[in-house]
Amino acid sequence: MQHSIRNVLILPILLVSGSLLANEPIQAIPSNSETNPALAELGKKLFFDPRLSKSGFISCNSCHNLSMGGTDNLKTSIGHHWQQGPINSPTVLNSTFNIAQFWDGRAKDLKEQAGGPIENPKEMASNHKLASKIIASIPAYREEFKQVFKSDTVNIDKITTAIAEFEKTLITPNSRFDQWLLGNKEAITAKEKSGYELFKTSGCIACHSGVAVGGNSYQKMGTIKPYITENKASGRFAVTGKESDKFVFKVPTLRNIELTYPYFHDGEASSLTEAVNTMAKIQLAKEFTKEETSEIVAFLKTLTGDQPDFKMPILPPSHESTPKPEPFDK
Amino acid sequence: MQHSIRNVLILPILLVSGSLLANEPIQAIPSNSETNPALAELGKKLFFDPRLSKSGFISCNSCHNLSMGGTDNLKTSIGHHWQQGPINSPTVLNSTFNIAQFWDGRAKDLKEQAGGPIENPKEMASNHKLASKIIASIPAYREEFKQVFKSDTVNIDKITTAIAEFEKTLITPNSRFDQWLLGNKEAITAKEKSGYELFKTSGCIACHSGVAVGGNSYQKMGTIKPYITENKASGRFAVTGKESDKFVFKVPTLRNIELTYPYFHDGEASSLTEAVNTMAKIQLAKEFTKEETSEIVAFLKTLTGDQPDFKMPILPPSHESTPKPEPFDK
């Protein structure tokens, strides 16, 4: 009885505090995504399947490693024949909240993105026809496609639909910052709270806002001072051809930023301290004190949410008719 | 009450049948291994951690992929800078039952084996000192070492002890053949049973016996007819220097053989049909009919057991002091 009374007293307080906090420019991640479980399960297998690459060695998970924040933690990725990738692998975690995919936003959604690396000669170096033929040759996959799509025909459209559905499940709720947003005042420390205030008052929040704390706009890298890099990526310019889009990139999410080092499209910032100081200088014409940077970094580390929590998938074996991987052929 | 009576009636039958079948030259895998769970859990993280390689890209799981029968399903593996490995990656599944590790048995146990690839310049291309320094620099690892080893000192001895402990858990009980061995007569078909009889009467069983259906002896590849291959591996000769040990290799386990293609130390047999026919010819001076080969292959496929069943590990993030991966430096 006392229990019920306590609930009655506490609930309205949480609701009031929740509704006040809902006015924050960052929103908590929903605790689950609306996805088709069977389709996502098939997509999980495909995400981990290196047979989508020419070598039979590289899977989506190679560069978007779900054990490591959905990234490879390298400046730029390793592709087919150890070719050096042109840009830092963005995290696949919470990527469903992005305005578009890739640093330059050239893919409109996760499904379109998933097809890219498979046929990129510097990445997985296969092609959509071969990848589909390989998957179609594997009896257990064909059976699973039949159950999920009501037809056992395998094509790149279905493959990327399934991978995208799995990726939609890769959201990371329950970070300490989200707990705080949802009303638990104890979830973050005074220092972390100061860091968040500084993050807002300094202007970081202008671009890093919303559910994913970024991912929802394109911005120029170096609005105040030019960003000096040897990296050749030209950003949105590659998509739109507009001079004004040179060095304009999708703002990355700051969710799980503690795990997704190194930072920036060129991966040149190896620590959060370095990344925060560079951003302040080139985007905000600011120079933080050591203490201020430390507070912001402390805040950023509260954005680490629950990491993917699932059984490692077991992949169905190839059939005698499955085209063989060609790891050492050019 | 009826339930208890039924148990009383059935149990002795199972025991009798079990004890009869215990005389088979192949034994069922025990359903669990005696391991230290906390140590194995640490080992699982290390098994999946690419920071043990110079590039930060290759982990134990890259070539002993637990989603794919504990192998990479390639003829020979891909190492640092895409170097071609000299030999087919043996499965890590049930490797605890092996007489020794590697095809030539040069490592006496799993712990000794685990240290090899880390410092092999063609494989992970790191060294024991650097690998230990990297792991020691990661606060969450140090904490876990402290809990497991009662001291947070990290060294290669502890790293390989943990990896080996995890690998000891990688046993695959409950195959249909094991169910049959344990008394369930319905677990395999008449054709599969015929295949097993043929496997015994033809002499395959002479080398492929015991709990792991192999792994317990060294034998010459090509006892009757020489095995023709471009592969340079000389087998046990590399360890003992004895002329008689040339082309003598550890007999591989046939457990999960359906998943661990391609076959032989050079990976040149792409299908079970091919592998069985070649073995018959060069080891037994036999030529099986198409039907006989098909029966043996059917039997071999009953040896697929329960695959690893665990949550994908989440790796602790590097610290600012963690030595950086060097994927593109020679």
Coordinates of C-alpha atoms in Angstrom, one line a residue, chain B:
Chain B
M1 CA 4.0 -41.9 -11.2
Q2 CA 3.7 -43.4 -14.6
H3 CA 6.5 -41.0 -15.6
S4 CA 8.9 -42.5 -13.0
I5 CA 8.1 -46.0 -14.2
R6 CA 8.8 -45.1 -17.8
N7 CA 12.2 -43.6 -16.7
V8 CA 13.1 -46.8 -14.9
L9 CA 12.3 -48.8 -17.9
I10 CA 14.1 -46.7 -20.5
L11 CA 17.2 -45.8 -18.6
P12 CA 18.7 -49.4 -18.5
I13 CA 18.1 -49.8 -22.2
L14 CA 20.0 -46.5 -22.9
L15 CA 22.8 -47.6 -20.6
V16 CA 23.2 -51.0 -22.2
S17 CA 23.1 -49.4 -25.7
G18 CA 25.4 -46.7 -24.5
S19 CA 27.9 -49.2 -23.1
L20 CA 27.8 -51.2 -26.3
L21 CA 28.4 -48.1 -28.4
A22 CA 31.2 -47.0 -26.1
N23 CA 33.3 -49.6 -27.9
E24 CA 33.2 -47.6 -31.1
P25 CA 36.5 -46.1 -32.2
I26 CA 35.0 -42.7 -32.1
Q27 CA 33.8 -41.2 -28.8
A28 CA 31.2 -38.6 -28.1
I29 CA 32.4 -35.1 -27.1
P30 CA 31.8 -34.3 -23.4
S31 CA 29.0 -31.8 -23.2
N32 CA 31.0 -29.2 -21.4
S33 CA 34.6 -28.4 -20.6
E34 CA 36.2 -27.7 -17.2
T35 CA 37.4 -24.2 -17.5
N36 CA 37.6 -21.1 -15.4
P37 CA 34.7 -18.9 -16.6
A38 CA 36.3 -15.5 -15.8
L39 CA 39.6 -16.5 -17.4
A40 CA 37.8 -17.8 -20.5
E41 CA 35.7 -14.6 -20.7
L42 CA 38.9 -12.5 -20.7
G43 CA 40.4 -14.9 -23.3
K44 CA 37.3 -14.4 -25.5
K45 CA 37.9 -10.6 -25.6
L46 CA 41.5 -11.1 -26.5
F47 CA 40.6 -13.7 -29.2
F48 CA 38.5 -11.1 -30.9
D49 CA 40.9 -8.1 -30.3
P50 CA 42.7 -6.9 -33.4
R51 CA 45.0 -4.8 -31.3
L52 CA 47.1 -7.9 -30.8
S53 CA 48.2 -7.3 -34.4
K54 CA 50.5 -4.6 -35.7
S55 CA 47.8 -3.3 -38.0
G56 CA 45.0 -3.2 -35.5
F57 CA 43.0 -5.2 -38.0
I58 CA 43.7 -8.9 -37.6
S59 CA 42.5 -10.9 -34.6
C60 CA 42.7 -14.6 -33.8
N61 CA 39.1 -14.7 -35.1
S62 CA 40.1 -13.3 -38.5
C63 CA 41.6 -16.7 -39.5
H64 CA 39.8 -18.9 -36.9
N65 CA 36.4 -17.3 -37.5
L66 CA 33.9 -18.7 -35.0
S67 CA 31.0 -17.8 -37.3
M68 CA 32.5 -20.2 -39.9
G69 CA 33.6 -23.4 -38.2
G70 CA 36.6 -21.8 -36.5
T71 CA 38.4 -21.3 -39.9
D72 CA 38.6 -18.6 -42.6
N73 CA 37.4 -21.0 -45.4
L74 CA 40.3 -19.9 -47.5
K75 CA 43.0 -22.2 -49.0
T76 CA 45.7 -20.3 -47.1
S77 CA 45.2 -17.3 -44.8
I78 CA 45.6 -13.6 -45.4
G79 CA 48.1 -12.0 -43.1
H80 CA 49.6 -8.5 -42.4
H81 CA 49.8 -6.4 -45.6
W82 CA 47.7 -9.1 -47.3
Q83 CA 50.6 -11.6 -47.3
Q84 CA 49.6 -15.1 -48.3
G85 CA 50.0 -17.6 -45.5
P86 CA 51.9 -20.8 -46.0
I87 CA 49.3 -23.3 -44.9
N88 CA 45.5 -23.8 -44.4
S89 CA 44.2 -22.4 -41.1
P90 CA 43.2 -25.4 -39.0
T91 CA 39.9 -25.1 -37.1
V92 CA 40.1 -23.9 -33.5
L93 CA 37.0 -25.9 -32.7
N94 CA 37.8 -28.9 -30.5
S95 CA 41.5 -28.1 -30.8
T96 CA 41.9 -28.8 -27.1
F97 CA 41.7 -32.5 -28.1
N98 CA 44.7 -32.3 -30.4
I99 CA 47.9 -34.1 -29.6
A100 CA 49.7 -30.8 -30.3
Q101 CA 49.0 -27.6 -32.2
F102 CA 49.7 -26.4 -35.8
W103 CA 49.8 -28.9 -38.8
D104 CA 53.3 -29.9 -37.8
G105 CA 52.6 -30.0 -34.1
R106 CA 55.3 -27.5 -33.3
A107 CA 53.4 -26.0 -30.3
K108 CA 52.8 -28.4 -27.5
D109 CA 49.5 -26.9 -26.4
L110 CA 46.9 -24.1 -27.1
K111 CA 48.8 -21.6 -24.9
E112 CA 52.0 -22.1 -26.8
Q113 CA 50.1 -21.9 -30.2
A114 CA 48.4 -18.6 -29.3
G115 CA 51.7 -16.8 -29.0
G116 CA 52.8 -17.8 -32.5
P117 CA 50.6 -15.8 -34.9
I118 CA 50.9 -12.6 -32.8
E119 CA 54.6 -12.3 -33.6
N120 CA 54.7 -14.0 -37.0
P121 CA 55.6 -11.2 -39.5
K122 CA 53.4 -12.9 -42.1
E123 CA 50.4 -13.1 -39.8
M124 CA 49.6 -10.5 -37.1
A125 CA 53.2 -9.0 -37.4
S126 CA 53.3 -7.7 -33.8
N127 CA 55.6 -8.9 -31.1
H128 CA 54.9 -10.1 -27.6
K129 CA 56.3 -7.0 -25.9
L130 CA 54.2 -4.6 -28.0
A131 CA 51.1 -6.7 -27.7
S132 CA 51.4 -6.9 -23.9
K133 CA 52.1 -3.1 -23.7
I134 CA 49.0 -2.4 -25.7
I135 CA 46.7 -4.6 -23.6
A136 CA 48.4 -3.2 -20.4
S137 CA 47.6 0.4 -21.5
I138 CA 43.8 -0.3 -21.6
P139 CA 42.3 0.4 -18.2
A140 CA 39.4 -2.0 -18.4
Y141 CA 41.7 -4.8 -19.4
R142 CA 44.1 -4.1 -16.6
E143 CA 41.1 -4.3 -14.2
E144 CA 40.0 -7.6 -15.7
F145 CA 43.6 -9.0 -15.5
K146 CA 43.6 -8.0 -11.8
Q147 CA 40.4 -9.8 -11.1
V148 CA 41.4 -12.9 -12.9
F149 CA 45.1 -13.2 -12.1
K150 CA 45.1 -11.2 -8.7
S151 CA 47.6 -8.8 -10.3
D152 CA 47.1 -6.2 -13.0
T153 CA 50.5 -7.0 -14.6
V154 CA 49.9 -7.9 -18.3
N155 CA 52.4 -10.1 -20.1
I156 CA 52.3 -12.6 -23.0
D157 CA 52.1 -15.5 -20.6
K158 CA 48.9 -14.3 -19.1
I159 CA 47.5 -13.2 -22.5
T160 CA 48.0 -16.6 -24.1
T161 CA 46.8 -18.4 -20.9
A162 CA 43.5 -16.6 -21.2
I163 CA 43.2 -17.2 -25.0
A164 CA 43.9 -20.9 -24.5
E165 CA 41.3 -21.1 -21.7
F166 CA 38.7 -19.6 -24.0
E167 CA 39.7 -22.0 -26.8
K168 CA 39.2 -24.9 -24.4
T169 CA 35.5 -23.9 -24.3
L170 CA 35.2 -24.3 -28.0
I171 CA 34.0 -27.8 -28.1
T172 CA 31.0 -28.8 -30.2
P173 CA 29.0 -31.6 -28.6
N174 CA 25.6 -33.0 -29.6
S175 CA 26.3 -33.8 -33.3
R176 CA 23.9 -36.3 -34.8
F177 CA 26.7 -38.8 -34.7
D178 CA 27.3 -38.2 -31.0
Q179 CA 23.6 -38.6 -30.4
W180 CA 23.8 -41.9 -32.2
L181 CA 26.9 -42.9 -30.2
L182 CA 24.9 -42.1 -27.0
G183 CA 22.1 -44.5 -28.0
N184 CA 19.7 -42.6 -30.2
K185 CA 19.4 -45.0 -33.1
E186 CA 17.2 -42.5 -35.0
A187 CA 19.8 -39.8 -35.0
I188 CA 21.5 -40.9 -38.2
T189 CA 20.0 -42.3 -41.4
A190 CA 20.7 -45.7 -43.0
K191 CA 22.9 -44.1 -45.6
E192 CA 24.9 -42.2 -43.0
K193 CA 25.3 -45.5 -41.0
S194 CA 26.5 -47.2 -44.1
G195 CA 29.0 -44.4 -44.6
Y196 CA 30.3 -44.9 -41.1
E197 CA 30.7 -48.7 -41.7
L198 CA 32.6 -48.0 -44.9
F199 CA 34.7 -45.4 -43.0
K200 CA 35.6 -48.1 -40.6
T201 CA 36.1 -51.1 -42.9
S202 CA 38.1 -49.0 -45.5
G203 CA 40.6 -47.9 -43.0
C204 CA 39.8 -44.2 -42.6
I205 CA 39.2 -44.9 -38.9
A206 CA 42.9 -46.0 -38.5
C207 CA 43.8 -42.3 -38.3
H208 CA 40.5 -40.5 -37.8
S209 CA 39.4 -41.9 -34.4
G210 CA 39.0 -40.8 -30.8
V211 CA 36.9 -37.9 -29.5
A212 CA 37.9 -35.5 -32.2
V213 CA 37.9 -38.1 -35.1
G214 CA 41.5 -37.2 -35.7
G215 CA 44.0 -34.8 -34.1
N216 CA 45.6 -37.6 -32.1
S217 CA 48.4 -38.8 -34.3
Y218 CA 50.9 -37.7 -37.0
Q219 CA 50.7 -39.5 -40.4
K220 CA 52.4 -39.2 -43.7
M221 CA 50.4 -37.4 -46.4
G222 CA 50.6 -39.9 -49.2
T223 CA 51.5 -43.3 -47.7
I224 CA 50.6 -45.2 -50.8
K225 CA 50.9 -42.6 -53.6
P226 CA 52.8 -39.3 -53.3
Y227 CA 50.6 -36.3 -52.8
I228 CA 51.4 -33.7 -55.5
T229 CA 51.2 -30.1 -54.3
E230 CA 52.9 -26.8 -54.8
N231 CA 52.7 -26.1 -51.1
K232 CA 56.1 -25.9 -49.5
A233 CA 55.2 -27.2 -46.0
S234 CA 57.4 -30.2 -45.0
G235 CA 55.4 -31.2 -42.0
R236 CA 57.0 -32.8 -38.9
F237 CA 60.4 -32.6 -40.6
A238 CA 60.5 -28.9 -39.8
V239 CA 60.2 -29.8 -36.1
T240 CA 62.3 -33.0 -35.8
G241 CA 64.7 -32.7 -38.8
K242 CA 64.2 -36.4 -39.4
E243 CA 64.0 -37.5 -43.1
S244 CA 61.2 -39.9 -42.2
D245 CA 59.1 -37.0 -41.0
K246 CA 58.9 -35.3 -44.4
F247 CA 55.3 -34.7 -45.3
V248 CA 54.1 -36.1 -42.0
F249 CA 51.3 -33.9 -40.6
K250 CA 49.0 -34.0 -37.7
V251 CA 45.8 -35.8 -38.8
P252 CA 43.1 -33.1 -38.7
T253 CA 39.9 -33.5 -36.8
L254 CA 36.9 -34.4 -38.8
R255 CA 34.5 -32.8 -36.4
N256 CA 32.5 -30.1 -38.2
I257 CA 34.3 -31.0 -41.4
E258 CA 31.2 -29.8 -43.4
L259 CA 32.1 -26.2 -42.2
T260 CA 35.9 -26.2 -42.4
Y261 CA 36.5 -26.4 -46.2
P262 CA 38.7 -26.2 -48.1
Y263 CA 40.6 -29.3 -47.0
F264 CA 44.2 -30.6 -46.5
H265 CA 47.2 -28.6 -45.3
D266 CA 47.3 -26.8 -48.7
G267 CA 43.6 -26.2 -48.9
E268 CA 43.5 -27.7 -52.3
A269 CA 40.5 -30.0 -51.9
S270 CA 37.5 -27.8 -52.2
S271 CA 34.8 -30.4 -51.5
L272 CA 34.3 -33.3 -49.2
T273 CA 33.8 -35.5 -52.2
E274 CA 37.2 -34.5 -53.6
A275 CA 38.9 -34.9 -50.2
V276 CA 37.4 -38.4 -49.6
N277 CA 38.4 -39.6 -53.0
T278 CA 42.0 -38.2 -52.7
M279 CA 42.5 -39.7 -49.3
A280 CA 41.2 -43.1 -50.5
K281 CA 43.7 -43.0 -53.4
I282 CA 46.9 -41.8 -51.6
Q283 CA 46.4 -43.2 -48.2
L284 CA 44.4 -46.4 -48.7
A285 CA 45.1 -47.5 -52.3
K286 CA 41.3 -47.5 -52.8
E287 CA 38.9 -46.2 -55.3
F288 CA 35.4 -45.6 -53.9
T289 CA 32.4 -45.9 -56.2
K290 CA 30.3 -42.7 -56.5
E291 CA 27.8 -44.2 -54.1
E292 CA 30.4 -45.2 -51.6
T293 CA 31.9 -41.7 -51.5
S294 CA 28.4 -40.2 -51.2
E295 CA 27.8 -42.5 -48.2
I296 CA 31.0 -41.5 -46.5
V297 CA 30.4 -37.8 -47.1
A298 CA 26.9 -38.2 -45.7
F299 CA 28.4 -39.8 -42.6
L300 CA 31.0 -37.0 -42.3
K301 CA 28.2 -34.4 -42.3
T302 CA 26.7 -36.0 -39.2
L303 CA 29.8 -34.8 -37.3
T304 CA 28.7 -31.2 -37.2
G305 CA 28.1 -30.3 -33.6
D306 CA 26.6 -27.4 -31.6
Q307 CA 28.5 -24.3 -32.8
P308 CA 29.9 -21.7 -30.4
D309 CA 26.9 -20.0 -28.6
F310 CA 27.9 -16.8 -26.9
K311 CA 27.4 -13.0 -27.0
M312 CA 29.7 -11.1 -29.3
P313 CA 32.2 -9.6 -26.9
I314 CA 32.4 -5.8 -26.5
L315 CA 36.1 -4.7 -26.3
P316 CA 37.3 -2.0 -23.9
P317 CA 38.4 1.2 -25.7
S318 CA 42.0 2.2 -26.0
H319 CA 43.5 4.8 -23.7
E320 CA 45.3 7.9 -25.0
S321 CA 48.6 6.2 -24.0
T322 CA 47.8 3.0 -26.0
P323 CA 50.4 2.5 -28.8
K324 CA 48.6 3.2 -32.1
P325 CA 48.0 0.6 -34.8
E326 CA 50.3 0.8 -37.8
P327 CA 48.3 -0.7 -40.7
F328 CA 50.2 0.9 -43.5
D329 CA 53.7 1.1 -42.2
K330 CA 56.1 -1.6 -43.2

